[in-house]
PDB file of C-alpha atoms in Angstrom:
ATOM      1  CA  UNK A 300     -62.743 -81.552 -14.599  1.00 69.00           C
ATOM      2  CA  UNK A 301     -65.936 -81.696 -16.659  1.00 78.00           C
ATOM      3  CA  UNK A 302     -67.962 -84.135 -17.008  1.00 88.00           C
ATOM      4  CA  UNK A 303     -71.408 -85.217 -18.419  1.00 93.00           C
ATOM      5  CA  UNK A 304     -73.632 -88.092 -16.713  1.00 94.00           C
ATOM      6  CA  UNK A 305     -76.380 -89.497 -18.199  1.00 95.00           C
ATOM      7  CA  UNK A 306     -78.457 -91.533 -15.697  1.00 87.00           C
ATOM      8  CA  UNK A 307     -79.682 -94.305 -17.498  1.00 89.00           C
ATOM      9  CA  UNK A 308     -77.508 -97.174 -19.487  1.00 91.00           C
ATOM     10  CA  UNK A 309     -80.424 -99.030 -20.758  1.00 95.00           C
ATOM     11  CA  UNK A 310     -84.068 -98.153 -21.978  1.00 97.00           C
ATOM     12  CA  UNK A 311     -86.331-100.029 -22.998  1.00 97.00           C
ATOM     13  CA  UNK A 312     -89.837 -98.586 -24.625  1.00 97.00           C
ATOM     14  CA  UNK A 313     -92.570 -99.786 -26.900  1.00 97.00           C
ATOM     15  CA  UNK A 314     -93.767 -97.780 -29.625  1.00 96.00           C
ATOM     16  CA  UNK A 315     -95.735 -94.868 -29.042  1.00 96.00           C
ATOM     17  CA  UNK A 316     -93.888 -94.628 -25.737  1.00 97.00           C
ATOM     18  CA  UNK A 317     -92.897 -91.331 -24.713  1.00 98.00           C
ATOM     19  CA  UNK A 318     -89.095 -90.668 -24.188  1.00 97.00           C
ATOM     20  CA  UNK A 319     -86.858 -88.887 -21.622  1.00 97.00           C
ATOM     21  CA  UNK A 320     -83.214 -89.128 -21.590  1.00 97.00           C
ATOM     22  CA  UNK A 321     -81.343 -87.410 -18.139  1.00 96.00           C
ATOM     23  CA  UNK A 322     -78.531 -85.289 -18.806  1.00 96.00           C
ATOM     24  CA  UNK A 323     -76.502 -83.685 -16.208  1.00 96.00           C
ATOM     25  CA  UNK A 324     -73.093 -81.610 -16.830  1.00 93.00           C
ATOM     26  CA  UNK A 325     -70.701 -80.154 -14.486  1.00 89.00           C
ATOM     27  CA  UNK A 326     -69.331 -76.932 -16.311  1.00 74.00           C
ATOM     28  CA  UNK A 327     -69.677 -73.776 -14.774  1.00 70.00           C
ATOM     29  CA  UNK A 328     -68.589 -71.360 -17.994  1.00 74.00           C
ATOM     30  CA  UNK A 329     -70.864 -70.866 -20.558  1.00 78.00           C
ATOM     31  CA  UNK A 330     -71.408 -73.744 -22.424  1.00 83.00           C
ATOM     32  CA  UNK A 331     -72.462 -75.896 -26.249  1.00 88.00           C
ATOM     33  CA  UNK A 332     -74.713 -79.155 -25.642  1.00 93.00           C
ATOM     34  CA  UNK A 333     -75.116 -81.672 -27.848  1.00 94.00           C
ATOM     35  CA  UNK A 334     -76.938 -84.598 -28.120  1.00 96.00           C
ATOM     36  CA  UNK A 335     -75.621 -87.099 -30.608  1.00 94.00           C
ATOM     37  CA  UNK A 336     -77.416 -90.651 -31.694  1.00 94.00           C
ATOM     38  CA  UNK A 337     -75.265 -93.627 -33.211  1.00 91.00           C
ATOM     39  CA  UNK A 338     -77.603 -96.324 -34.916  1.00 90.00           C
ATOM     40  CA  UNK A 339     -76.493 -99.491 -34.875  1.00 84.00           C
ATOM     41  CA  UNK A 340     -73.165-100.331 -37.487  1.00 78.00           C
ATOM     42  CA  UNK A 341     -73.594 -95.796 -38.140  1.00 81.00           C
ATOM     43  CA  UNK A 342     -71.611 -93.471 -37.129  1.00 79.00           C
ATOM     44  CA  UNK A 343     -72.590 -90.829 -34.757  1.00 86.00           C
ATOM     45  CA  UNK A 344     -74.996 -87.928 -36.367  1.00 88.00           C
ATOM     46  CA  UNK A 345     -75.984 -84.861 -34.410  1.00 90.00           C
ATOM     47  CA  UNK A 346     -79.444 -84.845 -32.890  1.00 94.00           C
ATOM     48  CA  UNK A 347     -79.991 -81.178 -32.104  1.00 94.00           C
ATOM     49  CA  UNK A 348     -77.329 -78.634 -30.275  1.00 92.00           C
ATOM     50  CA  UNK A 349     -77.921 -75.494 -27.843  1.00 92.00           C
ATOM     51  CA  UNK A 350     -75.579 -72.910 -27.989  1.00 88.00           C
ATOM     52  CA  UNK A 351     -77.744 -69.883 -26.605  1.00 88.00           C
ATOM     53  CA  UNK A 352     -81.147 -68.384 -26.997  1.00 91.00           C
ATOM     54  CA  UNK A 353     -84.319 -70.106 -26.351  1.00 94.00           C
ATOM     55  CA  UNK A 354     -83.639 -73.004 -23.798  1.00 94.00           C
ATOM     56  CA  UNK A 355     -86.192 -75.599 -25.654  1.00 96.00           C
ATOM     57  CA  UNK A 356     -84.191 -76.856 -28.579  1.00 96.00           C
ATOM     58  CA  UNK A 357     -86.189 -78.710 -31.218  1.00 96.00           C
ATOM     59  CA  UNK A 358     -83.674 -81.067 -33.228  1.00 95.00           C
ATOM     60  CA  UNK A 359     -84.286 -83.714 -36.203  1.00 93.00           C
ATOM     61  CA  UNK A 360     -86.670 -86.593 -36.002  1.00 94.00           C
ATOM     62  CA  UNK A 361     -89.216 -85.014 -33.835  1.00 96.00           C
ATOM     63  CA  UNK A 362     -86.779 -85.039 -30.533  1.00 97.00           C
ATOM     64  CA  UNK A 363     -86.111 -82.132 -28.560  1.00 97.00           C
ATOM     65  CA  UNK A 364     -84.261 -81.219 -25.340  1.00 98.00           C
ATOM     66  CA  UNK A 365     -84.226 -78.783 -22.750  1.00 96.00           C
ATOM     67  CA  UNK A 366     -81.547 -76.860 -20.975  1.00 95.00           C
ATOM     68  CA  UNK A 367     -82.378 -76.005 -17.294  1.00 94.00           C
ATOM     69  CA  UNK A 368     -79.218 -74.134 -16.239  1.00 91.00           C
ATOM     70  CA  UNK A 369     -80.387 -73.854 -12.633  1.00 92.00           C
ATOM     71  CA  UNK A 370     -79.938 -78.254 -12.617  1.00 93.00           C
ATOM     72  CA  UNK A 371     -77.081 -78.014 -14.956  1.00 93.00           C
ATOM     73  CA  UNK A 372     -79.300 -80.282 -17.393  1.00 95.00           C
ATOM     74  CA  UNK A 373     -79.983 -81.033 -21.040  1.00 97.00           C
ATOM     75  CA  UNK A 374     -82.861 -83.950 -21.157  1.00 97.00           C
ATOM     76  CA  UNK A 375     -83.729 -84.873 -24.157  1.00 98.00           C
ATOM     77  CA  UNK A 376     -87.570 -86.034 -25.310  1.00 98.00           C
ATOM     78  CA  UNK A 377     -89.532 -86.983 -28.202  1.00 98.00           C
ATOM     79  CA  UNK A 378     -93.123 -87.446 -27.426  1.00 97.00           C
ATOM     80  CA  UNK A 379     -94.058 -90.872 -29.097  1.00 97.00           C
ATOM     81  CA  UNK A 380     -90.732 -93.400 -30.025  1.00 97.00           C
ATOM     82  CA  UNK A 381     -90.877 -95.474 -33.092  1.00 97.00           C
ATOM     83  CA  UNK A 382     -89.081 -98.903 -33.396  1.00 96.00           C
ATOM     84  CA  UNK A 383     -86.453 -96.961 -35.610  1.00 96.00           C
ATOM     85  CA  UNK A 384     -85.659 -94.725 -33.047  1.00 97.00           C
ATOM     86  CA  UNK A 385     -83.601 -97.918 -31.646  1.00 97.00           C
ATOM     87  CA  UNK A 386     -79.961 -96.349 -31.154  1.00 96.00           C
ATOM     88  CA  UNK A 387     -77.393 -95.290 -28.829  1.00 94.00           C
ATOM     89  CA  UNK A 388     -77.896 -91.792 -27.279  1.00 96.00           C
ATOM     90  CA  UNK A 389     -74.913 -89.230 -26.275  1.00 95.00           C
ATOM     91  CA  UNK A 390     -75.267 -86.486 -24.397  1.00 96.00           C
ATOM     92  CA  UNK A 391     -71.822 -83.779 -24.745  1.00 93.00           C
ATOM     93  CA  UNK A 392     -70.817 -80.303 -23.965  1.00 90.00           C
ATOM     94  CA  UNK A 393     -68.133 -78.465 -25.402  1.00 83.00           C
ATOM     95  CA  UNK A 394     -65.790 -77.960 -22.503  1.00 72.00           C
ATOM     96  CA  UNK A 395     -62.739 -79.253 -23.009  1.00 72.00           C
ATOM     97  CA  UNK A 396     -59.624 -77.849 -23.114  1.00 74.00           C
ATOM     98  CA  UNK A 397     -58.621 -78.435 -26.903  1.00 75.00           C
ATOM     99  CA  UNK A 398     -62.314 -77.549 -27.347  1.00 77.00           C
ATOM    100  CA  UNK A 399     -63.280 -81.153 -27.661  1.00 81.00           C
ATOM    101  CA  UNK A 400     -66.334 -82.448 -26.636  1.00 86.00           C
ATOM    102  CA  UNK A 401     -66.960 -84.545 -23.779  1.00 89.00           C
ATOM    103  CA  UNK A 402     -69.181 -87.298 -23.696  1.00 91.00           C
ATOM    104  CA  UNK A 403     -71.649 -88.815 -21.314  1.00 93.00           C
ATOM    105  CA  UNK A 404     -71.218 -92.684 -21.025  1.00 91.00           C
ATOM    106  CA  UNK A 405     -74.539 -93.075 -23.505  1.00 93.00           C
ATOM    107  CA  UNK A 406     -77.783 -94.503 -23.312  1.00 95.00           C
ATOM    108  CA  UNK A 407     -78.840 -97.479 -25.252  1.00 95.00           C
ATOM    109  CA  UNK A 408     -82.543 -97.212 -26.216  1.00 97.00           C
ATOM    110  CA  UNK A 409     -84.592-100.387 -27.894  1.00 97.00           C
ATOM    111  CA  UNK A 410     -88.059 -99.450 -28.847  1.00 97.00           C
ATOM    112  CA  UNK A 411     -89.939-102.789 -29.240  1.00 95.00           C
ATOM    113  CA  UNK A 412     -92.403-102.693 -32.342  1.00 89.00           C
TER     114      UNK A 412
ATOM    115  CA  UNK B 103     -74.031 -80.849 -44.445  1.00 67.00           C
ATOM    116  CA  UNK B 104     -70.353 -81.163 -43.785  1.00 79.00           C
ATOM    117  CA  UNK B 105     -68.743 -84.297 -44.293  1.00 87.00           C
ATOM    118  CA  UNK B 106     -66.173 -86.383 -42.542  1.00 91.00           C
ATOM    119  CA  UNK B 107     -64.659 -89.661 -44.172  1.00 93.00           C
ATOM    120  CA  UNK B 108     -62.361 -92.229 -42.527  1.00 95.00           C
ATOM    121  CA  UNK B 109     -60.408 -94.924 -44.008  1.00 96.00           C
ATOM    122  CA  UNK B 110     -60.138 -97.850 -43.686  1.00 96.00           C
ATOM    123  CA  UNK B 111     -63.740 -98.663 -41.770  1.00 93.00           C
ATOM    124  CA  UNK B 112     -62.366-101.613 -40.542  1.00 94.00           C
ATOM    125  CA  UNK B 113     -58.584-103.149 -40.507  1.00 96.00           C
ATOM    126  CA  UNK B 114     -57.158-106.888 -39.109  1.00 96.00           C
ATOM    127  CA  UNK B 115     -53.357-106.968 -38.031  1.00 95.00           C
ATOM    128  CA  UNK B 116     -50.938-108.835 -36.416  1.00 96.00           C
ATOM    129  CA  UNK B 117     -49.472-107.941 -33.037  1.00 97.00           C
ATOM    130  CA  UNK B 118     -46.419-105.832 -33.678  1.00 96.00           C
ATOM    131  CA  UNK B 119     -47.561-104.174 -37.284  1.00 97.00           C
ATOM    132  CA  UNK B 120     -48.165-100.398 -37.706  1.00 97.00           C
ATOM    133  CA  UNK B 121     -51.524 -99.256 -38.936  1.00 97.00           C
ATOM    134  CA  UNK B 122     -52.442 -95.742 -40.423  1.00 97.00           C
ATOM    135  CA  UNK B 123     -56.248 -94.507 -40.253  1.00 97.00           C
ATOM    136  CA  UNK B 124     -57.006 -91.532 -42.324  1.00 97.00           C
ATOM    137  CA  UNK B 125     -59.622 -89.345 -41.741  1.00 96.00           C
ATOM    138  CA  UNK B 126     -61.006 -86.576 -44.083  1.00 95.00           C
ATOM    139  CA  UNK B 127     -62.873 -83.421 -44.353  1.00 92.00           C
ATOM    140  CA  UNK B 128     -64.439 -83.970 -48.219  1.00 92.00           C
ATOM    141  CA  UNK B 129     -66.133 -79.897 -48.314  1.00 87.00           C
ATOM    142  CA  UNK B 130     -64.831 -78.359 -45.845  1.00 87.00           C
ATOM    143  CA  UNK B 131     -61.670 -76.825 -44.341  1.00 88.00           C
ATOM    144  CA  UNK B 132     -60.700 -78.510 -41.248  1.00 88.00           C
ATOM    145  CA  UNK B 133     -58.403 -76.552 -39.010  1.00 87.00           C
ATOM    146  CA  UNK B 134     -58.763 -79.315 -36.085  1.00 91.00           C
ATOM    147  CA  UNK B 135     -59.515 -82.651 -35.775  1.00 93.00           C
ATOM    148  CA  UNK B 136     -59.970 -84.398 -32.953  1.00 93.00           C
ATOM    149  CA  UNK B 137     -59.505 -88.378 -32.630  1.00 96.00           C
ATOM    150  CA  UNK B 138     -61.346 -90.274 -29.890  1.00 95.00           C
ATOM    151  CA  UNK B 139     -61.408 -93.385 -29.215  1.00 95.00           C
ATOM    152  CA  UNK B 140     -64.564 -96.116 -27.974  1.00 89.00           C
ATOM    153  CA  UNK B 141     -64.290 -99.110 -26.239  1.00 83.00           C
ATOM    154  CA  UNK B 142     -67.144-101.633 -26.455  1.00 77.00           C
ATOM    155  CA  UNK B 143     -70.548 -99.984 -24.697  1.00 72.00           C
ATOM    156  CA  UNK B 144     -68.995 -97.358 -23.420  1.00 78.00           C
ATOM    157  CA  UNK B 145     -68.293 -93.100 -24.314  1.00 83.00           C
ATOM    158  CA  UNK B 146     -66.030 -91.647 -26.646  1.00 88.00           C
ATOM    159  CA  UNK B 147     -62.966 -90.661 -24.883  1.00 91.00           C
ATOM    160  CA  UNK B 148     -60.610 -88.391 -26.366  1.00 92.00           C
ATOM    161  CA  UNK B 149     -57.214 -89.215 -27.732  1.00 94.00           C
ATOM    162  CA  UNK B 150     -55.436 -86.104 -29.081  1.00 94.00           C
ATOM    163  CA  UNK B 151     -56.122 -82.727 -30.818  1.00 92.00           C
ATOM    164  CA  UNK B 152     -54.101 -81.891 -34.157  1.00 91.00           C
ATOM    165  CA  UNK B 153     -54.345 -78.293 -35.675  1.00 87.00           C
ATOM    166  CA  UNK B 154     -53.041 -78.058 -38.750  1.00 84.00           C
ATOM    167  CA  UNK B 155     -49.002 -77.866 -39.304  1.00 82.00           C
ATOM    168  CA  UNK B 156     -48.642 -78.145 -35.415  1.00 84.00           C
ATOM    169  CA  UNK B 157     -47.994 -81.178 -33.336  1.00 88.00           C
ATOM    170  CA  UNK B 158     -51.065 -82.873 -31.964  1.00 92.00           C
ATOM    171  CA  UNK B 159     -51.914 -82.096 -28.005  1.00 92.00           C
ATOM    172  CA  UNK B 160     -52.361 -85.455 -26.473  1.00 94.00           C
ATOM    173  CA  UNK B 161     -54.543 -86.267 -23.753  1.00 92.00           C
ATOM    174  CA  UNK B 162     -52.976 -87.605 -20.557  1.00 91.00           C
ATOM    175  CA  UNK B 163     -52.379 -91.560 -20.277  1.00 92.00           C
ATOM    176  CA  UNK B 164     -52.254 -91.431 -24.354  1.00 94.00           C
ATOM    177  CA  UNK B 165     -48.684 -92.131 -25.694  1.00 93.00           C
ATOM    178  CA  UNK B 166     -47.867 -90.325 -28.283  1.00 92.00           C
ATOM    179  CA  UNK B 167     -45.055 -92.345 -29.873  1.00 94.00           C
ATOM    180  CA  UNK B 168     -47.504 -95.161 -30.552  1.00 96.00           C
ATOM    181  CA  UNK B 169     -50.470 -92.955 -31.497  1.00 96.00           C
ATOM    182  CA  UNK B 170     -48.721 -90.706 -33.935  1.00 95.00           C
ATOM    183  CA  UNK B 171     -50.656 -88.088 -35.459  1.00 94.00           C
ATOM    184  CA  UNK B 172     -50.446 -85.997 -38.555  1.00 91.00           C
ATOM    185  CA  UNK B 173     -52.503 -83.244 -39.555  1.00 89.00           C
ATOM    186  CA  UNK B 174     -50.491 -82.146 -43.149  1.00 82.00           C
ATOM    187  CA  UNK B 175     -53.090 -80.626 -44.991  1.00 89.00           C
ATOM    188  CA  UNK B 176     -56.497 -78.716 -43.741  1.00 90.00           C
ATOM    189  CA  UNK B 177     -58.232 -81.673 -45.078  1.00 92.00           C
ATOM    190  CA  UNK B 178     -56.859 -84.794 -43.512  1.00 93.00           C
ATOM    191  CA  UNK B 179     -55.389 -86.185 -40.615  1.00 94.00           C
ATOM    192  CA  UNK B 180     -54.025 -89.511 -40.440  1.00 95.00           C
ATOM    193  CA  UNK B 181     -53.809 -91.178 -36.878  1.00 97.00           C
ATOM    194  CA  UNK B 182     -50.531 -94.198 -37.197  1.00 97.00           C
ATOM    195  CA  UNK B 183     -50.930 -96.851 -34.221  1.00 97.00           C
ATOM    196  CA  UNK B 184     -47.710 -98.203 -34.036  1.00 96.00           C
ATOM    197  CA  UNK B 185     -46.527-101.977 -32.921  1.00 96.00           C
ATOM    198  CA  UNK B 186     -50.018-102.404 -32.436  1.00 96.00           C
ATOM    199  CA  UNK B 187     -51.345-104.741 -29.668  1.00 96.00           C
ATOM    200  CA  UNK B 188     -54.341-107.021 -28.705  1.00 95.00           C
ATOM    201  CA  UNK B 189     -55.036-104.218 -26.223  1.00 94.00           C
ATOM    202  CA  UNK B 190     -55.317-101.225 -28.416  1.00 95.00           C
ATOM    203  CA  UNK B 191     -58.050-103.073 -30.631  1.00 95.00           C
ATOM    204  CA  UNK B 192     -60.842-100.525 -30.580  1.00 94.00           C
ATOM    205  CA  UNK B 193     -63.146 -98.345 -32.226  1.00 93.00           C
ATOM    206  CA  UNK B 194     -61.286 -95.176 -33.571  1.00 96.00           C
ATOM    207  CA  UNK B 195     -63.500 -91.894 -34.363  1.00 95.00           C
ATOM    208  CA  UNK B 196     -62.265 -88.907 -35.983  1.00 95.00           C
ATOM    209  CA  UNK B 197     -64.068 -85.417 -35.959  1.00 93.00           C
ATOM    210  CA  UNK B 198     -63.518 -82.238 -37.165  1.00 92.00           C
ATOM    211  CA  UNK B 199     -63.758 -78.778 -36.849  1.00 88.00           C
ATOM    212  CA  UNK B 200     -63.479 -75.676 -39.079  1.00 79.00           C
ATOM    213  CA  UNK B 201     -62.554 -72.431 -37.795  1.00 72.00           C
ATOM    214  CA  UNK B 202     -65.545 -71.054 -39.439  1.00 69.00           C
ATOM    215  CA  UNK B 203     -68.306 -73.207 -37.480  1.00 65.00           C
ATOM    216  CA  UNK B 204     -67.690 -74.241 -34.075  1.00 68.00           C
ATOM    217  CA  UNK B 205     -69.915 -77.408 -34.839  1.00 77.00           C
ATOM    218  CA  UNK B 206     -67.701 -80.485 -34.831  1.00 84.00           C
ATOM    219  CA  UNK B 207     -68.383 -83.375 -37.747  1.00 88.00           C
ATOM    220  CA  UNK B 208     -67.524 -87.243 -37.248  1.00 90.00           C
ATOM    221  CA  UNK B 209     -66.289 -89.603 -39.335  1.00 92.00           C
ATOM    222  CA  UNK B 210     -67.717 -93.153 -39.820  1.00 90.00           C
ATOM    223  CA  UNK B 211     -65.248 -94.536 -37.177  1.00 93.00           C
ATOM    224  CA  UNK B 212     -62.571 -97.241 -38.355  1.00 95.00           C
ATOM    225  CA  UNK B 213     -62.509-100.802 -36.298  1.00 94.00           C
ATOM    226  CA  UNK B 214     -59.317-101.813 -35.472  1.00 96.00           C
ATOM    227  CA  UNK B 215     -59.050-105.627 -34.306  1.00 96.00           C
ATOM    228  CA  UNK B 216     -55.166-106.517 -33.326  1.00 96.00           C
ATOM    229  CA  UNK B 217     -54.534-110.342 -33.066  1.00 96.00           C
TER     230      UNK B 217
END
């Protein structure tokens, strides 16, 4: 079955802190990635999205993330946090069966001011 | 962008009550939602699929006479948990899907707490 793994749970940062999120898929079709963020009491809004094309995928609020297919990845970065960058961070891919997205377990990340 | 509504965002009932959570696409067509569902710190896992006027496709381990879905119109959905239990008090998340864009849009995500 697929499945998406993102390696950390927690991560903590001060500002100005640069950011990388692990993202790690096992889907062997062609595949959609996604990286959604849910601020606290929000509901989730979509980050940025590859679907094909150039592998570096610049999203919304200065992140971007990019898909190695060789390591089955999708990290996602943004070169220098800010305290309202403090959110939960999902990584998906469009493989399921209905056409559903799957979700990685999320990443919690609290940038102290 | 597209926009997804739910209702209620957040819903108290008694052990043995039904509850109906709506969800909405307000501009756009929705041929499929999808309903997940999130327990505390952890992923979304899927529930069910509903395409509208068909019966909803169910994900394994999900009953689907106490999660009874309806997807009448290409705008809503409405997800019914039914004799409700402490157990199935969660965080409920709708999304949805046009046939036009393959992008899928989420609701707000309703709270349901079952005492």
């Amino acid at each position: 079955a697929q499945s998406v793994s993102q390696h950390n749970h927690h991560v903590i940062l001060s500002e100005a802190a640069s950011l990388e999120l692990g993202c790690n898929y096992s889907y062997g079709g062609t595949v959609n990635l996604f990286w959604y963020v849910q601020y606290p009491g929000q509901h989730l809004q979509l980050l940025l999205k590859y679907f094909s094309g150039d592998p570096l995928v610049k999203g919304i609020k200065g992140f971007e993330a990019e898909f190695i297919k060789s390591k089955f990845s999708f990290n996602l970065r943004k070169p220098s946090v800010q305290w309202s960058d403090t959110a939960e961070y999902f990584c998906a891919v469009n493989g399921g069966s209905q056409g559903n997205l799957i979700f990685g377990k999320g990443t919690k990340l609290s940038v102290k001011p | 962008g597209a926009v997804v509504s739910q209702h209620p965002s957040w819903v108290i009932c008694k052990s043995g009550t039904s509850v109906k959570i709506e969800c909405r696409s307000l501009d756009f067509q929705a041929t499929t939602m999808f309903w997940y569902r999130q327990f505390p710190k952890q992923s979304l896992m899927l529930m069910a699929t509903s395409n509208e006027g068909s019966k909803a496709t169910y994900e394994q381990g999900v009953e689907k006479d106490k999660f009874l879905i309806n997807h009448a119109s290409l705008t809503l959905s409405t997800l019914t948990v039914t004799s409700a239990h402490p157990e199935d008090s969660s965080f409920y998340i709708c999304s949805a899907r046009s046939s036009a864009y393959y992008e899928q849009y989420f609701g707000p995500g309703t709270r349901l707490t079952v005492t």
